[in-house]
PDB file of C-alpha atoms and ligand atoms in Angstrom:
ATOM      1  CA  MET A 463      27.297  26.899  17.028  1.00  0.00           C
ATOM      2  CA  ASP A 464      27.501  24.711  20.229  1.00  0.00           C
ATOM      3  CA  THR A 465      28.940  21.039  19.508  1.00  0.00           C
ATOM      4  CA  PRO A 466      26.874  18.253  21.197  1.00  0.00           C
ATOM      5  CA  PRO A 467      29.069  15.837  23.019  1.00  0.00           C
ATOM      6  CA  ALA A 468      30.247  12.659  21.305  1.00  0.00           C
ATOM      7  CA  VAL A 469      28.828  10.828  24.559  1.00  0.00           C
ATOM      8  CA  MET A 470      25.263  11.228  25.471  1.00  0.00           C
ATOM      9  CA  PRO A 471      23.603  10.297  28.709  1.00  0.00           C
ATOM     10  CA  SER A 472      21.992   6.669  28.425  1.00  0.00           C
ATOM     11  CA  PHE A 473      17.730   6.921  28.264  1.00  0.00           C
ATOM     12  CA  PHE A 474      16.609   6.040  31.642  1.00  0.00           C
ATOM     13  CA  ARG A 475      20.420   5.173  32.682  1.00  0.00           C
ATOM     14  CA  LEU A 476      19.209   1.925  32.846  1.00  0.00           C
ATOM     15  CA  PRO A 477      21.389  -0.559  34.445  1.00  0.00           C
ATOM     16  CA  SER A 478      23.704  -2.491  32.390  1.00  0.00           C
ATOM     17  CA  GLU A 479      22.245  -5.336  31.945  1.00  0.00           C
ATOM     18  CA  ARG A 480      18.780  -3.812  30.438  1.00  0.00           C
ATOM     19  CA  CYS A 481      21.121  -1.373  27.681  1.00  0.00           C
ATOM     20  CA  ASP A 482      23.318  -4.076  26.029  1.00  0.00           C
ATOM     21  CA  PRO A 483      22.917  -2.915  21.836  1.00  0.00           C
ATOM     22  CA  ALA A 484      23.165  -6.606  21.211  1.00  0.00           C
ATOM     23  CA  ARG A 485      20.262  -7.796  23.512  1.00  0.00           C
ATOM     24  CA  ALA A 486      18.235  -4.165  23.741  1.00  0.00           C
ATOM     25  CA  LYS A 487      14.735  -4.596  21.645  1.00  0.00           C
ATOM     26  CA  TYR A 488      14.929  -0.585  21.591  1.00  0.00           C
ATOM     27  CA  LEU A 489      18.084   1.504  20.602  1.00  0.00           C
ATOM     28  CA  ILE A 490      18.003   4.988  21.145  1.00  0.00           C
ATOM     29  CA  VAL A 491      19.753   7.099  18.469  1.00  0.00           C
ATOM     30  CA  PRO A 492      20.572  10.516  19.204  1.00  0.00           C
ATOM     31  CA  VAL A 493      20.965  12.798  16.039  1.00  0.00           C
ATOM     32  CA  PRO A 494      21.741  16.180  17.133  1.00  0.00           C
ATOM     33  CA  TYR A 495      21.659  17.758  13.422  1.00  0.00           C
ATOM     34  CA  GLU A 496      20.628  21.704  13.227  1.00  0.00           C
ATOM     35  CA  GLY A 497      21.344  22.405   9.466  1.00  0.00           C
ATOM     36  CA  THR A 498      18.365  24.475   7.487  1.00  0.00           C
ATOM     37  CA  VAL A 499      16.324  25.835  10.722  1.00  0.00           C
ATOM     38  CA  CYS A 500      15.121  29.312   9.797  1.00  0.00           C
ATOM     39  CA  PHE A 501      13.371  30.678  12.728  1.00  0.00           C
ATOM     40  CA  LEU A 502      14.440  29.584  16.694  1.00  0.00           C
ATOM     41  CA  ARG A 503      17.636  27.827  16.738  1.00  0.00           C
ATOM     42  CA  GLY A 504      18.420  25.053  19.458  1.00  0.00           C
ATOM     43  CA  THR A 505      17.356  22.083  17.968  1.00  0.00           C
ATOM     44  CA  ILE A 506      21.284  20.866  17.847  1.00  0.00           C
ATOM     45  CA  ASN A 507      20.623  20.616  21.783  1.00  0.00           C
ATOM     46  CA  GLY A 508      17.453  18.745  21.770  1.00  0.00           C
ATOM     47  CA  PRO A 509      18.829  14.904  22.008  1.00  0.00           C
ATOM     48  CA  GLU A 510      21.093  15.651  24.906  1.00  0.00           C
ATOM     49  CA  ALA A 511      18.734  17.557  26.802  1.00  0.00           C
ATOM     50  CA  ILE A 512      15.855  14.687  26.637  1.00  0.00           C
ATOM     51  CA  LEU A 513      18.438  11.791  27.835  1.00  0.00           C
ATOM     52  CA  ALA A 514      19.379  14.182  30.335  1.00  0.00           C
ATOM     53  CA  VAL A 515      15.989  14.393  31.713  1.00  0.00           C
ATOM     54  CA  SER A 516      14.746  10.866  30.875  1.00  0.00           C
ATOM     55  CA  ASP A 517      15.804   8.998  34.206  1.00  0.00           C
ATOM     56  CA  GLN A 518      13.270  11.476  36.149  1.00  0.00           C
ATOM     57  CA  VAL A 519      10.407   9.305  33.578  1.00  0.00           C
ATOM     58  CA  GLU A 520       8.818   6.281  35.674  1.00  0.00           C
ATOM     59  CA  ARG A 521       9.467   2.760  34.204  1.00  0.00           C
ATOM     60  CA  PHE A 522       6.569   1.525  34.998  1.00  0.00           C
ATOM     61  CA  ASP A 523       3.753   2.835  32.421  1.00  0.00           C
ATOM     62  CA  GLU A 524       0.372   3.494  34.320  1.00  0.00           C
ATOM     63  CA  GLU A 525      -2.187   2.698  31.332  1.00  0.00           C
ATOM     64  CA  LEU A 526      -0.440  -0.918  30.716  1.00  0.00           C
ATOM     65  CA  ARG A 527       0.702  -1.701  34.252  1.00  0.00           C
ATOM     66  CA  ILE A 528       3.899  -3.034  32.674  1.00  0.00           C
ATOM     67  CA  ASP A 529       7.478  -2.192  33.362  1.00  0.00           C
ATOM     68  CA  TYR A 530       8.310  -1.691  29.555  1.00  0.00           C
ATOM     69  CA  THR A 531      12.216  -1.185  30.057  1.00  0.00           C
ATOM     70  CA  LYS A 532      12.105  -5.084  30.521  1.00  0.00           C
ATOM     71  CA  ALA A 533      12.957  -5.551  27.029  1.00  0.00           C
ATOM     72  CA  GLY A 534      15.841  -3.460  27.405  1.00  0.00           C
ATOM     73  CA  ILE A 535      16.866   0.128  25.952  1.00  0.00           C
ATOM     74  CA  ALA A 536      20.248   0.953  25.027  1.00  0.00           C
ATOM     75  CA  THR A 537      21.506   4.417  23.688  1.00  0.00           C
ATOM     76  CA  LEU A 538      23.686   4.490  20.987  1.00  0.00           C
ATOM     77  CA  PRO A 539      26.375   7.290  19.903  1.00  0.00           C
ATOM     78  CA  PRO A 540      24.923   9.819  18.228  1.00  0.00           C
ATOM     79  CA  ILE A 541      24.769  10.241  14.321  1.00  0.00           C
ATOM     80  CA  GLN A 542      26.582  13.466  14.207  1.00  0.00           C
ATOM     81  CA  PRO A 543      28.990  14.914  11.130  1.00  0.00           C
ATOM     82  CA  GLN A 544      32.684  15.557  12.228  1.00  0.00           C
ATOM     83  CA  HIS A 545      33.063  18.918  10.676  1.00  0.00           C
ATOM     84  CA  ASP A 546      30.501  21.061   8.526  1.00  0.00           C
ATOM     85  CA  VAL A 547      28.410  19.100   6.234  1.00  0.00           C
ATOM     86  CA  THR A 548      26.039  20.461   3.342  1.00  0.00           C
ATOM     87  CA  PRO A 549      22.321  19.323   3.868  1.00  0.00           C
ATOM     88  CA  GLU A 550      22.856  16.990   0.946  1.00  0.00           C
ATOM     89  CA  GLU A 551      25.928  15.277   2.855  1.00  0.00           C
ATOM     90  CA  GLU A 552      24.029  15.058   6.173  1.00  0.00           C
ATOM     91  CA  PHE A 553      21.566  13.162   4.483  1.00  0.00           C
ATOM     92  CA  GLN A 554      23.971  10.857   2.988  1.00  0.00           C
ATOM     93  CA  LEU A 555      25.586  10.480   6.527  1.00  0.00           C
ATOM     94  CA  ILE A 556      22.421   9.706   8.177  1.00  0.00           C
ATOM     95  CA  TYR A 557      21.386   7.009   5.717  1.00  0.00           C
ATOM     96  CA  GLU A 558      25.098   5.740   5.874  1.00  0.00           C
ATOM     97  CA  THR A 559      25.218   5.173   9.309  1.00  0.00           C
ATOM     98  CA  VAL A 560      21.490   3.649   9.442  1.00  0.00           C
ATOM     99  CA  ARG A 561      22.366   1.020   7.136  1.00  0.00           C
ATOM    100  CA  GLU A 562      25.862   0.308   8.863  1.00  0.00           C
ATOM    101  CA  ARG A 563      24.566  -0.058  12.277  1.00  0.00           C
ATOM    102  CA  ARG A 564      21.449  -2.411  10.422  1.00  0.00           C
ATOM    103  CA  LEU A 565      19.348  -0.524  12.368  1.00  0.00           C
ATOM    104  CA  PHE A 566      16.344  -1.910  10.689  1.00  0.00           C
ATOM    105  CA  GLN A 567      17.825  -5.555  10.034  1.00  0.00           C
ATOM    106  CA  THR A 568      17.722  -7.375  13.393  1.00  0.00           C
ATOM    107  CA  GLY A 569      14.015  -7.045  14.521  1.00  0.00           C
ATOM    108  CA  GLN A 570      15.438  -4.184  16.875  1.00  0.00           C
ATOM    109  CA  PHE A 571      13.156  -0.650  17.364  1.00  0.00           C
ATOM    110  CA  PRO A 572      15.200   2.012  16.551  1.00  0.00           C
ATOM    111  CA  ILE A 573      13.770   5.492  18.482  1.00  0.00           C
ATOM    112  CA  PHE A 574      15.793   8.323  16.655  1.00  0.00           C
ATOM    113  CA  LEU A 575      16.079  11.790  18.774  1.00  0.00           C
ATOM    114  CA  GLY A 576      16.598  14.838  16.611  1.00  0.00           C
ATOM    115  CA  GLY A 577      17.376  17.370  15.817  1.00  0.00           C
ATOM    116  CA  GLU A 578      15.993  18.891  12.752  1.00  0.00           C
ATOM    117  CA  HIS A 579      13.270  17.174  10.726  1.00  0.00           C
ATOM    118  CA  SER A 580      15.219  16.843   7.993  1.00  0.00           C
ATOM    119  CA  ILE A 581      17.102  13.836   9.639  1.00  0.00           C
ATOM    120  CA  THR A 582      13.809  11.872   8.754  1.00  0.00           C
ATOM    121  CA  PRO A 583      14.001  11.224   4.722  1.00  0.00           C
ATOM    122  CA  PRO A 584      17.304   9.286   4.782  1.00  0.00           C
ATOM    123  CA  ILE A 585      15.981   7.079   7.983  1.00  0.00           C
ATOM    124  CA  VAL A 586      12.587   6.363   5.898  1.00  0.00           C
ATOM    125  CA  LYS A 587      14.909   5.741   2.687  1.00  0.00           C
ATOM    126  CA  ALA A 588      17.208   2.967   4.883  1.00  0.00           C
ATOM    127  CA  ALA A 589      13.343   1.643   6.401  1.00  0.00           C
ATOM    128  CA  ALA A 590      11.938   1.277   3.251  1.00  0.00           C
ATOM    129  CA  GLU A 591      14.695  -1.149   1.568  1.00  0.00           C
ATOM    130  CA  LYS A 592      14.209  -3.285   4.166  1.00  0.00           C
ATOM    131  CA  ASN A 593      10.656  -3.082   4.808  1.00  0.00           C
ATOM    132  CA  ALA A 594       8.212  -3.312   1.659  1.00  0.00           C
ATOM    133  CA  ASP A 595       4.966  -1.276   1.544  1.00  0.00           C
ATOM    134  CA  ILE A 596       5.872   1.043   4.449  1.00  0.00           C
ATOM    135  CA  SER A 597       4.202   3.835   5.783  1.00  0.00           C
ATOM    136  CA  VAL A 598       4.954   6.790   7.332  1.00  0.00           C
ATOM    137  CA  LEU A 599       2.569   8.396  10.302  1.00  0.00           C
ATOM    138  CA  GLN A 600       3.339  12.234  10.801  1.00  0.00           C
ATOM    139  CA  PHE A 601       2.441  14.122  13.603  1.00  0.00           C
ATOM    140  CA  ASP A 602       3.560  17.653  13.034  1.00  0.00           C
ATOM    141  CA  ALA A 603       2.136  21.267  12.974  1.00  0.00           C
ATOM    142  CA  HIS A 604       3.445  21.657   9.536  1.00  0.00           C
ATOM    143  CA  ALA A 605       2.673  19.549   5.928  1.00  0.00           C
ATOM    144  CA  ASP A 606       6.604  19.996   5.134  1.00  0.00           C
ATOM    145  CA  LEU A 607       5.705  18.906   1.540  1.00  0.00           C
ATOM    146  CA  ARG A 608       7.476  22.031  -0.482  1.00  0.00           C
ATOM    147  CA  ASN A 609       9.680  20.703  -2.703  1.00  0.00           C
ATOM    148  CA  SER A 610      12.475  22.897  -1.715  1.00  0.00           C
ATOM    149  CA  TYR A 611      12.979  25.876   0.806  1.00  0.00           C
ATOM    150  CA  THR A 612      15.490  28.139   1.757  1.00  0.00           C
ATOM    151  CA  GLY A 613      18.290  24.969   2.494  1.00  0.00           C
ATOM    152  CA  GLY A 614      17.287  23.786  -0.439  1.00  0.00           C
ATOM    153  CA  LYS A 615      15.615  20.431  -1.506  1.00  0.00           C
ATOM    154  CA  TYR A 616      16.846  18.852   1.525  1.00  0.00           C
ATOM    155  CA  SER A 617      15.581  21.824   3.908  1.00  0.00           C
ATOM    156  CA  HIS A 618      13.511  21.027   7.206  1.00  0.00           C
ATOM    157  CA  ALA A 619      10.449  22.084   4.916  1.00  0.00           C
ATOM    158  CA  SER A 620      10.838  19.683   2.601  1.00  0.00           C
ATOM    159  CA  ALA A 621      11.063  16.566   4.641  1.00  0.00           C
ATOM    160  CA  MET A 622       8.029  14.944   3.715  1.00  0.00           C
ATOM    161  CA  ARG A 623       8.506  15.815  -0.102  1.00  0.00           C
ATOM    162  CA  ARG A 624      11.427  13.910   0.467  1.00  0.00           C
ATOM    163  CA  VAL A 625       9.737  10.948   2.193  1.00  0.00           C
ATOM    164  CA  LEU A 626       7.474  10.747  -0.790  1.00  0.00           C
ATOM    165  CA  ASP A 627      10.445   9.714  -2.581  1.00  0.00           C
ATOM    166  CA  PHE A 628      10.691   6.262  -0.737  1.00  0.00           C
ATOM    167  CA  THR A 629       7.060   5.322  -0.317  1.00  0.00           C
ATOM    168  CA  PRO A 630       3.774   6.839  -1.085  1.00  0.00           C
ATOM    169  CA  ASN A 631       2.337   6.207   2.274  1.00  0.00           C
ATOM    170  CA  LEU A 632       2.450   8.853   4.307  1.00  0.00           C
ATOM    171  CA  VAL A 633      -0.508  10.283   6.757  1.00  0.00           C
ATOM    172  CA  GLN A 634      -0.192  13.628   8.110  1.00  0.00           C
ATOM    173  CA  VAL A 635      -1.987  14.351  11.880  1.00  0.00           C
ATOM    174  CA  GLY A 636      -1.936  17.529  13.300  1.00  0.00           C
ATOM    175  CA  ILE A 637      -1.190  19.848  10.350  1.00  0.00           C
ATOM    176  CA  ARG A 638      -2.068  23.337  10.410  1.00  0.00           C
ATOM    177  CA  SER A 639       0.343  25.230   8.451  1.00  0.00           C
ATOM    178  CA  PHE A 640       1.142  24.736   4.871  1.00  0.00           C
ATOM    179  CA  SER A 641       1.430  27.243   1.937  1.00  0.00           C
ATOM    180  CA  GLU A 642      -0.678  27.248  -1.482  1.00  0.00           C
ATOM    181  CA  GLU A 643       1.924  25.353  -3.213  1.00  0.00           C
ATOM    182  CA  GLU A 644       1.574  22.490  -1.146  1.00  0.00           C
ATOM    183  CA  TYR A 645      -1.751  22.470  -1.391  1.00  0.00           C
ATOM    184  CA  THR A 646      -2.037  22.899  -5.175  1.00  0.00           C
ATOM    185  CA  GLU A 647       0.897  20.116  -5.917  1.00  0.00           C
ATOM    186  CA  LYS A 648      -0.570  17.609  -3.257  1.00  0.00           C
ATOM    187  CA  LYS A 649      -4.244  18.023  -3.220  1.00  0.00           C
ATOM    188  CA  GLU A 650      -4.606  14.207  -4.255  1.00  0.00           C
ATOM    189  CA  ARG A 651      -3.384  13.906  -0.673  1.00  0.00           C
ATOM    190  CA  ILE A 652      -5.591  15.971   1.551  1.00  0.00           C
ATOM    191  CA  ASP A 653      -7.770  13.063   2.910  1.00  0.00           C
ATOM    192  CA  LYS A 654      -4.535  11.695   4.623  1.00  0.00           C
ATOM    193  CA  ILE A 655      -3.840  14.889   6.352  1.00  0.00           C
ATOM    194  CA  ILE A 656      -5.932  15.201   9.320  1.00  0.00           C
ATOM    195  CA  THR A 657      -5.910  18.634  11.253  1.00  0.00           C
ATOM    196  CA  PRO A 658      -6.226  19.242  14.677  1.00  0.00           C
ATOM    197  CA  ALA A 659      -9.445  20.687  14.342  1.00  0.00           C
ATOM    198  CA  GLN A 660     -10.610  17.250  12.788  1.00  0.00           C
ATOM    199  CA  VAL A 661      -9.208  15.528  15.577  1.00  0.00           C
ATOM    200  CA  CYS A 662     -11.225  17.644  18.108  1.00  0.00           C
ATOM    201  CA  ASN A 663     -14.262  17.596  16.367  1.00  0.00           C
ATOM    202  CA  ASP A 664     -14.092  13.579  15.429  1.00  0.00           C
ATOM    203  CA  TYR A 665     -11.910  11.678  17.627  1.00  0.00           C
ATOM    204  CA  ASN A 666     -12.823   8.539  16.879  1.00  0.00           C
ATOM    205  CA  GLY A 667     -13.476   9.373  12.986  1.00  0.00           C
ATOM    206  CA  SER A 668      -9.959  10.379  13.123  1.00  0.00           C
ATOM    207  CA  ILE A 669      -8.373   7.249  13.986  1.00  0.00           C
ATOM    208  CA  ASP A 670     -10.512   5.260  11.735  1.00  0.00           C
ATOM    209  CA  SER A 671      -9.217   7.739   8.946  1.00  0.00           C
ATOM    210  CA  ILE A 672      -5.317   7.409   9.938  1.00  0.00           C
ATOM    211  CA  LEU A 673      -5.789   3.598  10.568  1.00  0.00           C
ATOM    212  CA  TYR A 674      -7.925   2.793   6.820  1.00  0.00           C
ATOM    213  CA  ASN A 675      -4.728   5.380   5.177  1.00  0.00           C
ATOM    214  CA  LEU A 676      -1.738   3.304   6.936  1.00  0.00           C
ATOM    215  CA  THR A 677      -0.309  -0.023   5.626  1.00  0.00           C
ATOM    216  CA  ASP A 678       0.393  -2.805   8.215  1.00  0.00           C
ATOM    217  CA  LYS A 679       4.226  -1.532   8.709  1.00  0.00           C
ATOM    218  CA  VAL A 680       4.678   1.568   9.859  1.00  0.00           C
ATOM    219  CA  TYR A 681       7.317   4.411  10.939  1.00  0.00           C
ATOM    220  CA  ILE A 682       6.062   7.140  13.292  1.00  0.00           C
ATOM    221  CA  THR A 683       8.143  10.780  12.846  1.00  0.00           C
ATOM    222  CA  VAL A 684       6.956  13.098  15.761  1.00  0.00           C
ATOM    223  CA  ASP A 685       7.662  16.788  15.116  1.00  0.00           C
ATOM    224  CA  ILE A 686       7.191  18.405  18.447  1.00  0.00           C
ATOM    225  CA  ASP A 687       5.108  20.988  17.266  1.00  0.00           C
ATOM    226  CA  ALA A 688       2.734  18.823  16.158  1.00  0.00           C
ATOM    227  CA  PHE A 689       1.878  19.732  20.164  1.00  0.00           C
ATOM    228  CA  ASP A 690       0.045  22.704  21.452  1.00  0.00           C
ATOM    229  CA  PRO A 691       2.642  25.466  21.998  1.00  0.00           C
ATOM    230  CA  ALA A 692       0.859  25.298  25.627  1.00  0.00           C
ATOM    231  CA  PHE A 693       2.751  21.516  25.882  1.00  0.00           C
ATOM    232  CA  ALA A 694       5.888  22.019  24.438  1.00  0.00           C
ATOM    233  CA  PRO A 695       7.105  25.413  23.543  1.00  0.00           C
ATOM    234  CA  GLY A 696      10.554  24.861  23.108  1.00  0.00           C
ATOM    235  CA  THR A 697      10.373  23.911  19.638  1.00  0.00           C
ATOM    236  CA  GLY A 698      11.829  26.271  16.334  1.00  0.00           C
ATOM    237  CA  THR A 699       8.674  26.596  14.318  1.00  0.00           C
ATOM    238  CA  PRO A 700       5.950  26.855  17.499  1.00  0.00           C
ATOM    239  CA  GLU A 701       2.268  27.178  16.139  1.00  0.00           C
ATOM    240  CA  PRO A 702      -1.052  28.023  17.834  1.00  0.00           C
ATOM    241  CA  GLY A 703      -3.916  25.580  18.339  1.00  0.00           C
ATOM    242  CA  GLY A 704      -1.863  22.064  18.094  1.00  0.00           C
ATOM    243  CA  LEU A 705      -3.073  18.895  19.588  1.00  0.00           C
ATOM    244  CA  ASP A 706      -2.675  17.534  23.447  1.00  0.00           C
ATOM    245  CA  TRP A 707      -1.196  15.048  25.286  1.00  0.00           C
ATOM    246  CA  PHE A 708      -4.285  12.595  25.335  1.00  0.00           C
ATOM    247  CA  GLN A 709      -4.663  13.064  21.582  1.00  0.00           C
ATOM    248  CA  VAL A 710      -1.320  12.176  20.379  1.00  0.00           C
ATOM    249  CA  THR A 711      -1.067   9.255  22.858  1.00  0.00           C
ATOM    250  CA  GLY A 712      -4.047   7.921  21.944  1.00  0.00           C
ATOM    251  CA  ILE A 713      -3.554   7.777  18.361  1.00  0.00           C
ATOM    252  CA  LEU A 714      -0.375   6.306  18.878  1.00  0.00           C
ATOM    253  CA  ARG A 715      -1.325   3.747  21.093  1.00  0.00           C
ATOM    254  CA  ARG A 716      -3.999   2.672  18.299  1.00  0.00           C
ATOM    255  CA  VAL A 717      -1.785   2.449  16.100  1.00  0.00           C
ATOM    256  CA  CYS A 718       0.877   0.425  17.874  1.00  0.00           C
ATOM    257  CA  GLU A 719      -1.855  -2.265  18.823  1.00  0.00           C
ATOM    258  CA  THR A 720      -3.525  -2.138  15.280  1.00  0.00           C
ATOM    259  CA  LYS A 721       0.161  -1.893  13.226  1.00  0.00           C
ATOM    260  CA  LYS A 722       3.578  -3.430  13.169  1.00  0.00           C
ATOM    261  CA  VAL A 723       5.315  -0.192  14.167  1.00  0.00           C
ATOM    262  CA  ILE A 724       8.959  -0.890  12.659  1.00  0.00           C
ATOM    263  CA  GLY A 725      10.599   2.662  14.531  1.00  0.00           C
ATOM    264  CA  ALA A 726      10.520   6.372  15.243  1.00  0.00           C
ATOM    265  CA  ASP A 727      11.593   9.667  15.586  1.00  0.00           C
ATOM    266  CA  ILE A 728      10.948  12.425  18.128  1.00  0.00           C
ATOM    267  CA  VAL A 729      12.362  15.292  16.201  1.00  0.00           C
ATOM    268  CA  GLU A 730      12.452  19.600  16.488  1.00  0.00           C
ATOM    269  CA  THR A 731      12.958  19.246  20.413  1.00  0.00           C
ATOM    270  CA  ALA A 732      14.860  22.445  20.994  1.00  0.00           C
ATOM    271  CA  PRO A 733      15.691  23.375  25.106  1.00  0.00           C
ATOM    272  CA  PHE A 734      15.528  26.940  25.840  1.00  0.00           C
ATOM    273  CA  GLY A 735      17.258  28.286  28.944  1.00  0.00           C
ATOM    274  CA  GLY A 736      16.708  29.147  32.006  1.00  0.00           C
ATOM    275  CA  ASN A 737      14.441  26.004  34.049  1.00  0.00           C
ATOM    276  CA  ASN A 738      12.159  25.116  31.044  1.00  0.00           C
ATOM    277  CA  VAL A 739      12.168  21.569  30.893  1.00  0.00           C
ATOM    278  CA  ILE A 740       8.576  20.950  29.666  1.00  0.00           C
ATOM    279  CA  THR A 741       9.215  20.541  25.859  1.00  0.00           C
ATOM    280  CA  GLU A 742      12.433  17.909  26.604  1.00  0.00           C
ATOM    281  CA  PHE A 743      10.211  16.089  29.303  1.00  0.00           C
ATOM    282  CA  LEU A 744       7.424  15.961  27.307  1.00  0.00           C
ATOM    283  CA  ALA A 745       9.739  14.326  24.426  1.00  0.00           C
ATOM    284  CA  ALA A 746      11.288  11.802  26.767  1.00  0.00           C
ATOM    285  CA  ARG A 747       7.940  11.039  27.919  1.00  0.00           C
ATOM    286  CA  LEU A 748       6.867  10.122  24.624  1.00  0.00           C
ATOM    287  CA  THR A 749       9.859   8.459  23.945  1.00  0.00           C
ATOM    288  CA  ALA A 750       8.695   5.909  26.724  1.00  0.00           C
ATOM    289  CA  LYS A 751       5.135   5.631  26.043  1.00  0.00           C
ATOM    290  CA  LEU A 752       6.050   4.620  22.193  1.00  0.00           C
ATOM    291  CA  ILE A 753       8.280   1.909  24.060  1.00  0.00           C
ATOM    292  CA  ALA A 754       5.648   0.781  26.232  1.00  0.00           C
ATOM    293  CA  TYR A 755       2.984   0.785  23.085  1.00  0.00           C
ATOM    294  CA  THR A 756       5.221  -1.429  21.311  1.00  0.00           C
ATOM    295  CA  ALA A 757       6.459  -3.601  24.021  1.00  0.00           C
ATOM    296  CA  ASN A 758       4.828  -7.035  24.428  1.00  0.00           C
ATOM    297  CA  PRO A 759       5.608  -7.887  28.500  1.00  0.00           C
ATOM    298  CA  GLU A 760       4.690 -11.320  27.286  1.00  0.00           C
ATOM    299  CA  GLN A 761       7.493 -12.313  25.396  1.00  0.00           C
TER     300      GLN A 761
HETATM  301 MN1   MN B 490       6.860  20.766  12.062  1.00  0.00          MN
END
């Protein structure tokens, strides 16, 4: 398996005064973890690939017409184990690092770049300890609600089931793949699962339902496979019939305007060789959109 570098490129390669971790509003946290992936590998290289293309993204947002880098964007050292770890040890490492770095305690806005989806539950655990009544908004092709999978309780396919250990408030968007077990065990959640077909058929109704089911404080997790593989082919478990760029960013914008978003992750980007940089560029651009939508240029 590849070993990602301990020092990664900084997001946007901004001038130093805009990437001081003590003053920047946004903290980019690479988490190059791939331990329980069962189909196509490569997400361990996701964070580095996203950061490497990020300086190609414009710092001026074409929708909001602001330079959203003014609040500062610092890239922190990656969270990665120094030796082989079990999925449970990885959970503990991420949870403890998020706490030690005080990522949800200073009013700054962390954005974690994965890595596989099992990085999300330990982040949510740390965030929920500091934010009562937090919600999680998940974009994903997969429900990830299995109680355990081949990697055990901490498998990527159980990521959202583990999130439910820390908050009952979970809204899932883009879902088009779940098992009978997930459906029957979690049937009561079905109105908090929005499929791409629902988004296509009733976009405004879908947004209303998402906003209705979220509490005021929201953590956002984006599995890049929520997008249709036409837009994001570089991922471990691509599923046809996904969301497009305007659907995802439109929902994100409304949520960021309406709720207090406290942090986010973008996971499961798996750069495949050759010149296929579509997926990592989309992930970098989505990171920029999250920053733009939550940046307040008046402050
Ligand atoms: Mn997924």
